[in-house]
PDB file of C-alpha atoms in Angstrom:
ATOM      1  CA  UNK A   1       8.278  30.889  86.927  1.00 72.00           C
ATOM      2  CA  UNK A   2       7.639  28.343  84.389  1.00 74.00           C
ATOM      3  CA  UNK A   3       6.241  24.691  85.452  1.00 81.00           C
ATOM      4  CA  UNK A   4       7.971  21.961  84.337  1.00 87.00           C
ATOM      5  CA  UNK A   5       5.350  19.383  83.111  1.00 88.00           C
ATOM      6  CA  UNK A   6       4.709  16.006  83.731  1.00 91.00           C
ATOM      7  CA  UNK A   7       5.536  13.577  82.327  1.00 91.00           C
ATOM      8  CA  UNK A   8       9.735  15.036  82.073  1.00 94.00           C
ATOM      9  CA  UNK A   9      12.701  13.011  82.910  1.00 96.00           C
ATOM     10  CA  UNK A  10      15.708  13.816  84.016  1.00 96.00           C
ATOM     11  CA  UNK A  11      18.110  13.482  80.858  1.00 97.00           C
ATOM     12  CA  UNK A  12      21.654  11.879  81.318  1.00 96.00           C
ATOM     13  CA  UNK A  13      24.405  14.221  80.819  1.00 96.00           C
ATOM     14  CA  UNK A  14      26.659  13.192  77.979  1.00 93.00           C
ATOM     15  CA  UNK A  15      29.848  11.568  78.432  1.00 92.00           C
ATOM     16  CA  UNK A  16      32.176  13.429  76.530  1.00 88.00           C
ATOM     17  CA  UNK A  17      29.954  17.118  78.674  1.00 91.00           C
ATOM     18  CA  UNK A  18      32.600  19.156  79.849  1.00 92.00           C
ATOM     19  CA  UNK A  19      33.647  17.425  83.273  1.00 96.00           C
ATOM     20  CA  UNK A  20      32.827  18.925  86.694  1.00 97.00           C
ATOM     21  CA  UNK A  21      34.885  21.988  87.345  1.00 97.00           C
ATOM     22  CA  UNK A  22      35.941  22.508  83.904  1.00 95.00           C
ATOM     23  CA  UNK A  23      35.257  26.333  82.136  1.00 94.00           C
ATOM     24  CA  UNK A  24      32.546  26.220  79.516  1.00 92.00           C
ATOM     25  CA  UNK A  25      33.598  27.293  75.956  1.00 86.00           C
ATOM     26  CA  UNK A  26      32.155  30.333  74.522  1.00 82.00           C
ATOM     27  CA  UNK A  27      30.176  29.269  71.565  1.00 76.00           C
ATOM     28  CA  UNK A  28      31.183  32.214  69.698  1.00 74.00           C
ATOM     29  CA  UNK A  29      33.779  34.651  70.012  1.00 73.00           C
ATOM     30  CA  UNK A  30      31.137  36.962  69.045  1.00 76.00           C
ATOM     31  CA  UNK A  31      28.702  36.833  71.287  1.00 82.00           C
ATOM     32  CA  UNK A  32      27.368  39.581  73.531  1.00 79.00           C
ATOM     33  CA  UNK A  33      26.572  37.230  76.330  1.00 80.00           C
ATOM     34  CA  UNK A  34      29.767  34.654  76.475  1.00 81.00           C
ATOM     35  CA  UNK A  35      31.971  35.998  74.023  1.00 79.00           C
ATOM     36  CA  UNK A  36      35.504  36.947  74.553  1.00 83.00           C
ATOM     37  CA  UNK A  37      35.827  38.960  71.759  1.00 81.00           C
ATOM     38  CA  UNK A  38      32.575  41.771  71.885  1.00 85.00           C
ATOM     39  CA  UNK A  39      34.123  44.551  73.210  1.00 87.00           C
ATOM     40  CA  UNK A  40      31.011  45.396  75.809  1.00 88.00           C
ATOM     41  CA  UNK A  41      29.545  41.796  76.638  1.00 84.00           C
ATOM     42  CA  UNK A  42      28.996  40.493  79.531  1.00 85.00           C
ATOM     43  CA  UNK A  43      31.945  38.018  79.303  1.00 85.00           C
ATOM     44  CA  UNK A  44      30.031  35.535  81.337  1.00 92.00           C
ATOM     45  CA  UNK A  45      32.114  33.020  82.447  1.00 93.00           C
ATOM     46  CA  UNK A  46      30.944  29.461  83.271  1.00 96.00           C
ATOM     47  CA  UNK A  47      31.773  25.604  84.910  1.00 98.00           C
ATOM     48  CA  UNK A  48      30.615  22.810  84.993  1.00 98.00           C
ATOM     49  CA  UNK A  49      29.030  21.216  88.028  1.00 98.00           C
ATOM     50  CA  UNK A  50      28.605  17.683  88.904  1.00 95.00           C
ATOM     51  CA  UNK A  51      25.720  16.471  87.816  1.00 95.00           C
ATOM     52  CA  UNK A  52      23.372  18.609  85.058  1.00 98.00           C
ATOM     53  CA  UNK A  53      24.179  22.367  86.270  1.00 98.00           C
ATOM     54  CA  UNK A  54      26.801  24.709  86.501  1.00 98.00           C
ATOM     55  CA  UNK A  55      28.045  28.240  87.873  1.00 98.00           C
ATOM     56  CA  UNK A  56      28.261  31.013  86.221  1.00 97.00           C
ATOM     57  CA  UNK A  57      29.042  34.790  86.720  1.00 97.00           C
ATOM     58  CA  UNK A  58      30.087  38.116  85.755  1.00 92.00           C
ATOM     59  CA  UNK A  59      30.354  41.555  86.606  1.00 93.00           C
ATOM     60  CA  UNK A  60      28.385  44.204  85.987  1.00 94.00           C
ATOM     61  CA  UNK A  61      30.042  47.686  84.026  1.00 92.00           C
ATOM     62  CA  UNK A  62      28.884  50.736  83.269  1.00 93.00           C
ATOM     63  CA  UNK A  63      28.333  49.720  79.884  1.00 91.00           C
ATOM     64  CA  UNK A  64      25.258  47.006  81.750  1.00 90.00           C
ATOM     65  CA  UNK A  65      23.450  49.746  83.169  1.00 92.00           C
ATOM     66  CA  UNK A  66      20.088  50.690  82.688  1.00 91.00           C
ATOM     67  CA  UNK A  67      18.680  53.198  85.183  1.00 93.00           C
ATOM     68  CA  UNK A  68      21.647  55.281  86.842  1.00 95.00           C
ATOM     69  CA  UNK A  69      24.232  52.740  88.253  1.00 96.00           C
ATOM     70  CA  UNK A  70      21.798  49.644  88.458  1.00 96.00           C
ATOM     71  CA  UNK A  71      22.097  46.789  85.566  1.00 95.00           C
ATOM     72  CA  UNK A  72      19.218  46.841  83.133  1.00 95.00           C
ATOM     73  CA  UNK A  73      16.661  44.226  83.380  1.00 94.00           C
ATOM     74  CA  UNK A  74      16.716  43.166  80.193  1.00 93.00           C
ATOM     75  CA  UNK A  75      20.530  42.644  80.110  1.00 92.00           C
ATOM     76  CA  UNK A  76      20.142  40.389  83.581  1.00 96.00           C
ATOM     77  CA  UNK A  77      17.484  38.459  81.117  1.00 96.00           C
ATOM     78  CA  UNK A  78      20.501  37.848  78.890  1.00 93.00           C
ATOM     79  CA  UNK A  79      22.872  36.983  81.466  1.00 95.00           C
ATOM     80  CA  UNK A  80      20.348  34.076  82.706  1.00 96.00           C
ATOM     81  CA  UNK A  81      19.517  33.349  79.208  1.00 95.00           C
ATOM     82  CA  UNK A  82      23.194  32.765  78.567  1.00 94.00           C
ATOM     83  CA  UNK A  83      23.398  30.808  81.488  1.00 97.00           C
ATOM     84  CA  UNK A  84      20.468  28.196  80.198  1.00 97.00           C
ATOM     85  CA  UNK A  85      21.792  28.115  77.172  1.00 95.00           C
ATOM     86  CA  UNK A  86      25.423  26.824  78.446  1.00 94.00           C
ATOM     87  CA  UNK A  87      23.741  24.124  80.504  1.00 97.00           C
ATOM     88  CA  UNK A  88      23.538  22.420  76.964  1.00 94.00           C
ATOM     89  CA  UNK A  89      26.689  21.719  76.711  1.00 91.00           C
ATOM     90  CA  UNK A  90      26.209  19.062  79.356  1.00 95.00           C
ATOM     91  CA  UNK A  91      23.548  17.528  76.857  1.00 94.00           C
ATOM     92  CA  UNK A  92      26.305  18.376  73.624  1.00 89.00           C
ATOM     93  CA  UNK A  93      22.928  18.761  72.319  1.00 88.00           C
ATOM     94  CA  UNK A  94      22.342  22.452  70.002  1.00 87.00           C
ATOM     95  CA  UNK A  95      19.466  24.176  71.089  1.00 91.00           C
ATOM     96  CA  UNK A  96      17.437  27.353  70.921  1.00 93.00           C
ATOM     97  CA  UNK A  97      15.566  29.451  73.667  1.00 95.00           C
ATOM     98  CA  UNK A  98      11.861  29.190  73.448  1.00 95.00           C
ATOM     99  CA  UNK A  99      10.762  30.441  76.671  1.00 96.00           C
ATOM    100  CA  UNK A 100      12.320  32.546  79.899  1.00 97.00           C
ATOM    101  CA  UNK A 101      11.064  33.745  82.807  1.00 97.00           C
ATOM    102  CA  UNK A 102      13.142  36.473  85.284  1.00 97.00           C
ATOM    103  CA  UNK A 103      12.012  37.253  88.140  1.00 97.00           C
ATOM    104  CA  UNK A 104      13.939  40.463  89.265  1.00 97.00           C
ATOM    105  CA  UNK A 105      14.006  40.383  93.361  1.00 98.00           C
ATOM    106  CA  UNK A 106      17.397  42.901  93.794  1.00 98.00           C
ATOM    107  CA  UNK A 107      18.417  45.905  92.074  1.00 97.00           C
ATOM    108  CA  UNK A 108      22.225  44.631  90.987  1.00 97.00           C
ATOM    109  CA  UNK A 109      24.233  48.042  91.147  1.00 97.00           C
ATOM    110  CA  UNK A 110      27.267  47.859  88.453  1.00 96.00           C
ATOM    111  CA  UNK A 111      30.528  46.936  89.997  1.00 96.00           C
ATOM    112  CA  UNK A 112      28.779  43.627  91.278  1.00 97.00           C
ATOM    113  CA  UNK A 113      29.142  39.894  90.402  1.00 97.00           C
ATOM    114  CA  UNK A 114      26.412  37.758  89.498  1.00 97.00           C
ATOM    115  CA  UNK A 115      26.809  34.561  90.913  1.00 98.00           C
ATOM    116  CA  UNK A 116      24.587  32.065  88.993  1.00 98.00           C
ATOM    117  CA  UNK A 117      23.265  28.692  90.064  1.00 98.00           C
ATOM    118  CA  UNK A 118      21.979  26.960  87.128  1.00 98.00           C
ATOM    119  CA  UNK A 119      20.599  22.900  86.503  1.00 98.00           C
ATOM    120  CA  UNK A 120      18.262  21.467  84.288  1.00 98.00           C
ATOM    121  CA  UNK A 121      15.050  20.279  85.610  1.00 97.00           C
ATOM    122  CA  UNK A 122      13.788  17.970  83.205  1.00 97.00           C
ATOM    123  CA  UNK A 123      13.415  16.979  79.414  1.00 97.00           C
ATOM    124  CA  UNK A 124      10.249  15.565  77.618  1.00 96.00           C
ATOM    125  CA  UNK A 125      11.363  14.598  73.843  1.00 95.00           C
ATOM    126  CA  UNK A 126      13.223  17.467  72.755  1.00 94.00           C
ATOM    127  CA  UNK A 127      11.899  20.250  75.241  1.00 96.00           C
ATOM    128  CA  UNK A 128      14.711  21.018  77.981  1.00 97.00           C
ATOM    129  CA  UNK A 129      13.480  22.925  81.308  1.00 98.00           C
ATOM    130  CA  UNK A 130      15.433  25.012  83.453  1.00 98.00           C
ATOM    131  CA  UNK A 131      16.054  26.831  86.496  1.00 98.00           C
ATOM    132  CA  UNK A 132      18.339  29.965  88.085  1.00 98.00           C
ATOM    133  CA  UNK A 133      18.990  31.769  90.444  1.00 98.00           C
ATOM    134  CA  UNK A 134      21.102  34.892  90.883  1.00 98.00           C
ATOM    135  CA  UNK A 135      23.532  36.175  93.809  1.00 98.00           C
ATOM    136  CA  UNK A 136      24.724  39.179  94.767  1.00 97.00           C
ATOM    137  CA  UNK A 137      28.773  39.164  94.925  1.00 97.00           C
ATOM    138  CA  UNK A 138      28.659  35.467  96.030  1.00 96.00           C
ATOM    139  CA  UNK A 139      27.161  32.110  95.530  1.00 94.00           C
ATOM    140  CA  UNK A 140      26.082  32.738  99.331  1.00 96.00           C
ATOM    141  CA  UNK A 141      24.881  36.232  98.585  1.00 97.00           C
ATOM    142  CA  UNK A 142      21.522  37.557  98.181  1.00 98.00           C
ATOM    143  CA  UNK A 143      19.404  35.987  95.442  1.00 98.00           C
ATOM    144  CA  UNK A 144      18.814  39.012  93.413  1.00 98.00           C
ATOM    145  CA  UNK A 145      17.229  37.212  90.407  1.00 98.00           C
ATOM    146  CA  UNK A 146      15.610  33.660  89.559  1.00 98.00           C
ATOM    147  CA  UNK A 147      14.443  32.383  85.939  1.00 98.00           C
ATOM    148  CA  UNK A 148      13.144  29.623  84.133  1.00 98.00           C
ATOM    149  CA  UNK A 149      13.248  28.356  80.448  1.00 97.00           C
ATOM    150  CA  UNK A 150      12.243  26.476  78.333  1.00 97.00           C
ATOM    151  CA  UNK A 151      15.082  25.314  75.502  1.00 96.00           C
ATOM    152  CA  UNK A 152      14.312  23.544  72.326  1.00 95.00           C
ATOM    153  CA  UNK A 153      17.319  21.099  70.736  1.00 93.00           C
ATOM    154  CA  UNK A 154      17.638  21.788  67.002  1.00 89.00           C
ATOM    155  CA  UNK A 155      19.959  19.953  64.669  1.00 81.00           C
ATOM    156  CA  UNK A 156      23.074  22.517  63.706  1.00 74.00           C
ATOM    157  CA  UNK A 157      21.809  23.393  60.563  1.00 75.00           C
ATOM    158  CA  UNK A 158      19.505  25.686  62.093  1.00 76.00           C
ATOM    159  CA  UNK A 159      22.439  27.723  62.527  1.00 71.00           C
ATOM    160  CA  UNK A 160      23.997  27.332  59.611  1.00 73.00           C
ATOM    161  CA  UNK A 161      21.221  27.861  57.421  1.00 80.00           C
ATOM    162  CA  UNK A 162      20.195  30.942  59.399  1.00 80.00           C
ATOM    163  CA  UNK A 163      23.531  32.554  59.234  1.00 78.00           C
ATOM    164  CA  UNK A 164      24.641  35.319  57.044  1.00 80.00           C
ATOM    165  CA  UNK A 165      27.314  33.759  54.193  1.00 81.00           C
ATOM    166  CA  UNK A 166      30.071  36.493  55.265  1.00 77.00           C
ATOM    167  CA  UNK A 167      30.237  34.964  58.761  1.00 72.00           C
ATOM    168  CA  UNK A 168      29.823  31.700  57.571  1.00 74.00           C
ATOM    169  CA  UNK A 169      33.045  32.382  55.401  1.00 75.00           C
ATOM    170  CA  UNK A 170      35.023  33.906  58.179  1.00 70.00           C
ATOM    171  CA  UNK A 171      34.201  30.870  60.678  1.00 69.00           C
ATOM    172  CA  UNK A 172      34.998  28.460  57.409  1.00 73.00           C
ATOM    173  CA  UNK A 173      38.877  30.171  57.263  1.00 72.00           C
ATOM    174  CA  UNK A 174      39.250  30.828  61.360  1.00 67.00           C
ATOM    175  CA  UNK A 175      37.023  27.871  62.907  1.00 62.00           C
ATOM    176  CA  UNK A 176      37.814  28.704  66.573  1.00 56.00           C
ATOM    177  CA  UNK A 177      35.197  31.717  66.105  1.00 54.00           C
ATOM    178  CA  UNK A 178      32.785  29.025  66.938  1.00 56.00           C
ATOM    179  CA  UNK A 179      33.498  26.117  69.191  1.00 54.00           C
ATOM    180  CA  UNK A 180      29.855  24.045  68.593  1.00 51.00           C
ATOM    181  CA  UNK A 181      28.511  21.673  71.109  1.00 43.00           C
ATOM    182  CA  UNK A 182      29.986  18.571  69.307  1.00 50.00           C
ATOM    183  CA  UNK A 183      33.679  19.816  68.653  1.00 49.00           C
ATOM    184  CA  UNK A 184      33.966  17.343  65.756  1.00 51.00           C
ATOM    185  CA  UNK A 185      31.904  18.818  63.641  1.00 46.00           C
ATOM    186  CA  UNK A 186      32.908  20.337  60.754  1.00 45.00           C
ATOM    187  CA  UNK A 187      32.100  23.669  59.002  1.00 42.00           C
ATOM    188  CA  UNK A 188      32.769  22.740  55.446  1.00 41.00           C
ATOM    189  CA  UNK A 189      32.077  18.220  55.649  1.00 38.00           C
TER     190      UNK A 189
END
């Protein structure tokens, strides 16, 4: 697992986060990890918690599976990569993966739930660390898999400038494709 350094802080989660309890958006339709719309995805699902974390989960298909009815290991890397990733939404801050560590301790056989546990550990400037854990058909299951990562916060037009101009067209005429981490911004300002 990944150390966080010294010298972090714990950052303060943003007022207008989504509150405790509350679903976390998708932050596009699109994608293979959160979003409702890809026909095989994992359709992770995730809430707030109270302070800087949140629960996440989703169940493993057939369409997961690496060796014969167990979940590939790179696909549970995605799942807890997703699962950083939504914890910034409780910073409303964009950012990009730039390190993750998975540590696989259970073989997760498809027709299970992940449970995920996930908070943030600490910031230092614009470096975010955090933590995971994995549980087999609970929250009080077996911890199947843990991970750590290291995000990066990038302003938005790191998205938009690395976008392709036929999606960036589509979201411009149906914006709730995308649902960014500050909900008043604006495709076309």
């Amino acid at each position: 697992m990944s150390t966080v350094p010294e010298g972090t802080t714990l950052p303060e989660r943003h007022p207008e986060s989504p509150k405790p309890g509350e679903r976390i958006p998708s932050h596009f339709g699109h994608c293979f990890g959160c979003g409702v719309l890809h026909p095989t995805g994992l359709h992770i699902v995730a809430h707030a918690g109270e302070g800087l974390n949140l629960t996440a989960e989703f169940i493993v298909t057939e369409n997961h599976q690496g060796a014969p009815g167990l979940a590939h290991g790179g696909l549970l890397s995605l799942a807890f990569d997703e699962a950083h990733g939504k914890l910034m939404w409780l910073l409303r801050s964009p950012a990009v993966t730039a390190h993750l560590d998975t540590d696989f301790l259970l073989p997760v056989p498809i027709g299970s739930v992940l449970h995920i546990r996930a908070h943030i550990t600490g910031q230092k400037g614009r470096k975010v660390y955090t933590y995971a854990e994995g549980h087999l058909n609970s929250l009080d299951g077996p911890i199947a898999v843990k991970s750590s990562s290291l995000f990066v916060i990038v302003p938005m037009k790191h998205f938009l400038e690395n976008a392709p101009k036929e999606y960036l067209d589509v979201i411009s005429k149906t914006p709730e494709l995308m649902a960014f981490v500050d909900p008043t911004f604006e495709i076309n300002p």
